Short mmCIF file of C-alpha atoms and ligand atoms in Angstrom, two decimals:
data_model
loop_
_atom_site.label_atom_id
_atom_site.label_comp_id
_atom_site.label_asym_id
_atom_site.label_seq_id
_atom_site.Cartn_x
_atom_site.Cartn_y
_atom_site.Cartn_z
CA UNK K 254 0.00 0.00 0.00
CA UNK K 255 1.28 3.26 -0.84
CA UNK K 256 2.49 5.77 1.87
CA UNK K 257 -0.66 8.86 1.24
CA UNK K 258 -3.20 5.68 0.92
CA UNK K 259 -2.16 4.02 4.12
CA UNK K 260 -2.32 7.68 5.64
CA UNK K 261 -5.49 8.55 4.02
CA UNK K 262 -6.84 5.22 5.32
CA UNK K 263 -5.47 6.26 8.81
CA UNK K 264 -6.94 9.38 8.81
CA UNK K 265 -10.11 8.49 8.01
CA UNK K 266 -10.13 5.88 10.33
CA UNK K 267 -9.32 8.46 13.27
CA UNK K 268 -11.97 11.11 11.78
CA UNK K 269 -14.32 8.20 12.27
CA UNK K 270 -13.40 6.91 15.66
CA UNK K 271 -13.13 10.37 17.32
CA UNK K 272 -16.87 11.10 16.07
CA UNK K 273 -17.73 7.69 18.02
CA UNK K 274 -16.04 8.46 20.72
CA UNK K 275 -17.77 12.11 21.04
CA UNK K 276 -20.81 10.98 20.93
CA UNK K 277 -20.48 8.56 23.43
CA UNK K 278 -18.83 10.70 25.79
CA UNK K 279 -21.96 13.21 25.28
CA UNK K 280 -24.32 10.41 25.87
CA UNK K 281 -25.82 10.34 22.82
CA UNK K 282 -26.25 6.66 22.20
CA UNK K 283 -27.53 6.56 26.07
CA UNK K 284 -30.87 5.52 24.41
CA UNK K 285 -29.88 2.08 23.66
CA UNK K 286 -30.55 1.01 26.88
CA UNK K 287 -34.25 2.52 26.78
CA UNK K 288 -36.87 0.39 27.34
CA UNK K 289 -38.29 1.05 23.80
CA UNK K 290 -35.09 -0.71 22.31
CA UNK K 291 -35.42 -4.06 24.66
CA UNK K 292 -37.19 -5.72 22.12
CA UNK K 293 -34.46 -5.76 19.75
CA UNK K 294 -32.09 -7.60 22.46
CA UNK K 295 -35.17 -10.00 23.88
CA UNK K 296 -35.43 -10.79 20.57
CA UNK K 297 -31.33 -11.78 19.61
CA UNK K 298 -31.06 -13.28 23.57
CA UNK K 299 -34.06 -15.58 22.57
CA UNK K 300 -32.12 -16.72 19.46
CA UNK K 301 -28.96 -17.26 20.74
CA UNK K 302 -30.57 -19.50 23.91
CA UNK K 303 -32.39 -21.44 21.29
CA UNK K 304 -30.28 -21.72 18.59
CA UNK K 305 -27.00 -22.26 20.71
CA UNK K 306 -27.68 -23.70 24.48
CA UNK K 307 -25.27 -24.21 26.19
CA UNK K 308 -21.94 -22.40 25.58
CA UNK K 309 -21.35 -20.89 22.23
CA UNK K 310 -18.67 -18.94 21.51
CA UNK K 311 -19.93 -15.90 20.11
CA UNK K 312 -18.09 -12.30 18.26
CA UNK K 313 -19.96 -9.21 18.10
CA UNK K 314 -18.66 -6.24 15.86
CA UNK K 315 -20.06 -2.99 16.29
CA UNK K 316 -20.82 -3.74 20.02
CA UNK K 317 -20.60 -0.47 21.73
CA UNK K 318 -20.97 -0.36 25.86
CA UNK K 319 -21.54 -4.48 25.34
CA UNK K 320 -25.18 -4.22 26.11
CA UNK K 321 -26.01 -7.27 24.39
CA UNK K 322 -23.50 -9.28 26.54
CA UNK K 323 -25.29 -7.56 29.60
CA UNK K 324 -28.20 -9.09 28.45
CA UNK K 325 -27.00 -12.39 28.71
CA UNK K 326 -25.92 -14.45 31.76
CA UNK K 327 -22.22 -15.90 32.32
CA UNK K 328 -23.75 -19.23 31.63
CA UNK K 329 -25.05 -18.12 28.12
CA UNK K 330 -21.82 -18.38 26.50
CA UNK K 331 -18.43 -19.81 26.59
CA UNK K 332 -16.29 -16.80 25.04
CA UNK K 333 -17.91 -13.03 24.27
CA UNK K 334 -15.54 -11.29 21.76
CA UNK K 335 -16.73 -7.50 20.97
CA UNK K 336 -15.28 -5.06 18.77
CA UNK K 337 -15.96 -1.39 18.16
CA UNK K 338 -14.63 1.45 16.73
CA UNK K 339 -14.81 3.41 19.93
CA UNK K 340 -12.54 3.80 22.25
CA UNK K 341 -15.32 5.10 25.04
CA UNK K 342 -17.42 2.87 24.13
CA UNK K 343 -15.25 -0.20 24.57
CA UNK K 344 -14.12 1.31 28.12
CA UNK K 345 -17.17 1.24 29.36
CA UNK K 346 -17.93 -2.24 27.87
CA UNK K 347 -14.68 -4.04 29.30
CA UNK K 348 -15.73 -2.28 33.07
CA UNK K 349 -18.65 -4.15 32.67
CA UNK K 350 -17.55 -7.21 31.38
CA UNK K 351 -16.29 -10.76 32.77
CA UNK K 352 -13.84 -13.09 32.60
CA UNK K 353 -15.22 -14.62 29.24
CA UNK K 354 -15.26 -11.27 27.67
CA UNK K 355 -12.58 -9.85 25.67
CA UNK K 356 -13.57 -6.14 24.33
CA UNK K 357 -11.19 -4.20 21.32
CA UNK K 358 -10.83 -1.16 19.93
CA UNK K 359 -10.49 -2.01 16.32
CA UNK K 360 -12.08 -1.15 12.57
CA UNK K 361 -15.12 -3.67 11.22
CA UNK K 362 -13.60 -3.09 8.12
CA UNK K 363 -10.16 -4.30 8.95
CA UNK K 364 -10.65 -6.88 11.95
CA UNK K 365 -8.95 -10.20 11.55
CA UNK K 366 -10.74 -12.33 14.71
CA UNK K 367 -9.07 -14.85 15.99
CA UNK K 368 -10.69 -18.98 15.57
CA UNK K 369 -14.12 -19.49 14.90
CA UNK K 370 -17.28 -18.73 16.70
CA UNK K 371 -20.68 -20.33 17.02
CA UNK K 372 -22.73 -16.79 16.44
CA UNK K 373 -21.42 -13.92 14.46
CA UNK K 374 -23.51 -10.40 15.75
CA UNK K 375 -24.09 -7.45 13.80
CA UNK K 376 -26.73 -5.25 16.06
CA UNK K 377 -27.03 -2.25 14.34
CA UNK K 378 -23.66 -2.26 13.05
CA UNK K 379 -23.40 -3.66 9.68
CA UNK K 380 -24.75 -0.12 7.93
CA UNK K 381 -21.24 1.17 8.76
CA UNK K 382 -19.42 -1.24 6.39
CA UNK K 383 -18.22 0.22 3.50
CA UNK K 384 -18.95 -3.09 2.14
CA UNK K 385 -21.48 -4.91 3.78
CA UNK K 386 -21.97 -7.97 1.77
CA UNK K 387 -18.25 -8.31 1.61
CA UNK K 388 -17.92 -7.76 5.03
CA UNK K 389 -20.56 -10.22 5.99
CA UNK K 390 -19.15 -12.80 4.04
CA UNK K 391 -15.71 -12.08 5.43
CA UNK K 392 -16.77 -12.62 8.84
CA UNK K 393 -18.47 -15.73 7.93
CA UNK K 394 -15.22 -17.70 7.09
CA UNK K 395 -15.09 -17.31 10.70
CA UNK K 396 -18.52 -19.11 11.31
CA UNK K 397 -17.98 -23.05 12.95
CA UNK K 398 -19.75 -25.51 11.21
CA UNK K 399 -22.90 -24.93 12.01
CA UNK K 400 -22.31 -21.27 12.86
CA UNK K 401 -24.80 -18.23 12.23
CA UNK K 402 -24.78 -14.54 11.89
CA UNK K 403 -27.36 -12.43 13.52
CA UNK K 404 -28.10 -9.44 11.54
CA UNK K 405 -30.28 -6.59 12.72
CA UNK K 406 -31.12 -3.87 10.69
CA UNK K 407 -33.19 -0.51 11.84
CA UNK K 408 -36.05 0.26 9.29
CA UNK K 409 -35.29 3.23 7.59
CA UNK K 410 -34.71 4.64 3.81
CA UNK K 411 -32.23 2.18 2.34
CA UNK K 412 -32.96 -0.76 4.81
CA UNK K 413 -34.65 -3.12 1.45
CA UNK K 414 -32.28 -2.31 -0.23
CA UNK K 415 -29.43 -3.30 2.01
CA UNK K 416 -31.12 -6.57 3.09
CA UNK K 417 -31.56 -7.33 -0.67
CA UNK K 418 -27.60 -7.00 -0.96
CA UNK K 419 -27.45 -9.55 1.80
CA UNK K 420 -29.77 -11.80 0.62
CA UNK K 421 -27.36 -12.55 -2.65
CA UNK K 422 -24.73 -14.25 0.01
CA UNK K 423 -26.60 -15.99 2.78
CA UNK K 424 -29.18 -18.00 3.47
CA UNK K 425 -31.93 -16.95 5.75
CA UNK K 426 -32.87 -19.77 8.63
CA UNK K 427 -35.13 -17.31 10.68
CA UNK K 428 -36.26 -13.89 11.36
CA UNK K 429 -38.44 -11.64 13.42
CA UNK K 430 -39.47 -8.27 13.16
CA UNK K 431 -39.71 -5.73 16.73
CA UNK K 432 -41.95 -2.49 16.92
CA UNK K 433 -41.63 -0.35 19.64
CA UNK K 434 -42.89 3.09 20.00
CA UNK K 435 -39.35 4.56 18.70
CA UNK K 436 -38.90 2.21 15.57
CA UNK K 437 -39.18 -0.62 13.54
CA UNK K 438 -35.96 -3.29 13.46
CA UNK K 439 -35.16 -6.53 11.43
CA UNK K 440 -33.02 -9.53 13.07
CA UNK K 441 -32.50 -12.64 10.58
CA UNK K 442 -30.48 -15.17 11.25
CA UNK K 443 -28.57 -15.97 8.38
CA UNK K 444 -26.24 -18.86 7.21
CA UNK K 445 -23.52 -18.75 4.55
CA UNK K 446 -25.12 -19.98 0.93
CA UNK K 447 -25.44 -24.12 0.75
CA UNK K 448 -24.92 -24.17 4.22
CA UNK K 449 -27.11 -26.80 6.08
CA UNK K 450 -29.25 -25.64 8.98
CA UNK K 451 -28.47 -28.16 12.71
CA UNK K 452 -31.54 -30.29 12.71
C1 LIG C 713 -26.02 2.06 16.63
S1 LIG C 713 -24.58 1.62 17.53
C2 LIG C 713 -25.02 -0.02 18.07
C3 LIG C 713 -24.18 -0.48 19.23
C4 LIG C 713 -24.56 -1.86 19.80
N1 LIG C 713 -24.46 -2.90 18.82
C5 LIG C 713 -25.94 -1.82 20.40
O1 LIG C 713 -26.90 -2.26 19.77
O2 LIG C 713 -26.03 -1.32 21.53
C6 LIG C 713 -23.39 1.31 16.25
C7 LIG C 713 -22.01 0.94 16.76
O3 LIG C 713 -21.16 0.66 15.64
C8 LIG C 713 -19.87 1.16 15.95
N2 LIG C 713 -19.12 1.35 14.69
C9 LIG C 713 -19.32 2.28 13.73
N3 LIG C 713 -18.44 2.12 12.72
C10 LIG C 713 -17.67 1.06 13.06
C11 LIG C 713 -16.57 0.40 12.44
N4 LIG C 713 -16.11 0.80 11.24
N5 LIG C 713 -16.00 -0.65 13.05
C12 LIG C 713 -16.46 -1.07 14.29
N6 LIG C 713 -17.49 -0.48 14.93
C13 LIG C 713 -18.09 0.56 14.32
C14 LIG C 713 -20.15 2.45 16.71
O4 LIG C 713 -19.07 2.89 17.49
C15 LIG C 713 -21.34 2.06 17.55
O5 LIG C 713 -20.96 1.55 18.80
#
């Protein structure tokens, strides 16, 4: 990679992260953990304790503060990975994780995780892919056999037409749909194409 690319790249990259970071330092994302967006984790918490009992490992990219993981119990999973772009917002996730937790600053777009995972979590995440299909598909090489990638996606303008783009690489196994009195949000369960579902 040339020298002004791999700066460009950096830059951008920082740009990015310190607008995360601002806005979680002025609390703007403090409404994720408003009742009228408990739907949306009921409804990925009742998927991953039906889909994987037990102890699945599980990554989540794009996780923020690691509400999701709050929403779990210890016993709900063997290994938590989350990544984010923020800084803050991984802070605040790692003081509230455990000892199966491992929270990291790093770039959905760049992220190499390390071994496989049973469940592969985008929560409201995967719109900030520059490539989403790409990056879906990318992440899916780290799926087990048997693995699946929970995709939720907030109703809004381009939402079809981003789940369309999806729909060309995976497979979908399930999905339900939340309203609350602030939106409208899809989660699908997705496997990669040809994959078989566990009977
Ligand atoms: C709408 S929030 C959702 C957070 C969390 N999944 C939840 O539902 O509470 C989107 C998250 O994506 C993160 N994000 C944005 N761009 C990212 C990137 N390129 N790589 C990793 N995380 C990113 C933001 O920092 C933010 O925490």
């Amino acid at each position: 990679m040339g020298q002004l690319t791999s700066f460009i790249k950096r830059k951008i990259f920082r740009i990015n992260r310190e607008r995360w970071n601002y806005q979680y330092d002025k609390g703007l994302w403090e409404g994720l953990k408003g009742l009228n967006e408990l739907a949306r984790f009921s409804v990925i918490v009742g998927y991953i304790k039906y889909l994987k009992p037990g102890q699945p490992e599980m990554l989540e990219i794009g996780c923020g503060e690691g509400l999701l993981q709050q929403r779990l119990q210890i016993q709900n999973y063997g290994r938590f990975v989350g990544i984010d772009i923020s800084d803050s917002a991984i802070q605040t996730a790692q003081a509230q994780g455990d000892e199966k937790c491992t929270y990291e600053v790093d770039d959905m777009d760049k992220y190499q995780p390390e071994g496989t995972f049973d469940l592969i979590i985008f929560n409201e995440s995967i719109y900030y892919s520059r490539h989403p299909l790409e990056t879906l598909q990318r992440y899916a090489t780290h799926l087990k056999a048997n693995g699946l990638l929970v995709v939720t996606i907030n109703d809004h303008k381009h939402s079809d037409e981003l789940w369309q783009t999806i729909r060309d690489g995976f497979d979908l196994l399930d999905e339900a749909t939340t309203v609350t009195s602030k939106s409208t949000c899809v989660c699908k369960i997705l496997l990669p194409k040809g994959a078989k579902a566990e009977s």
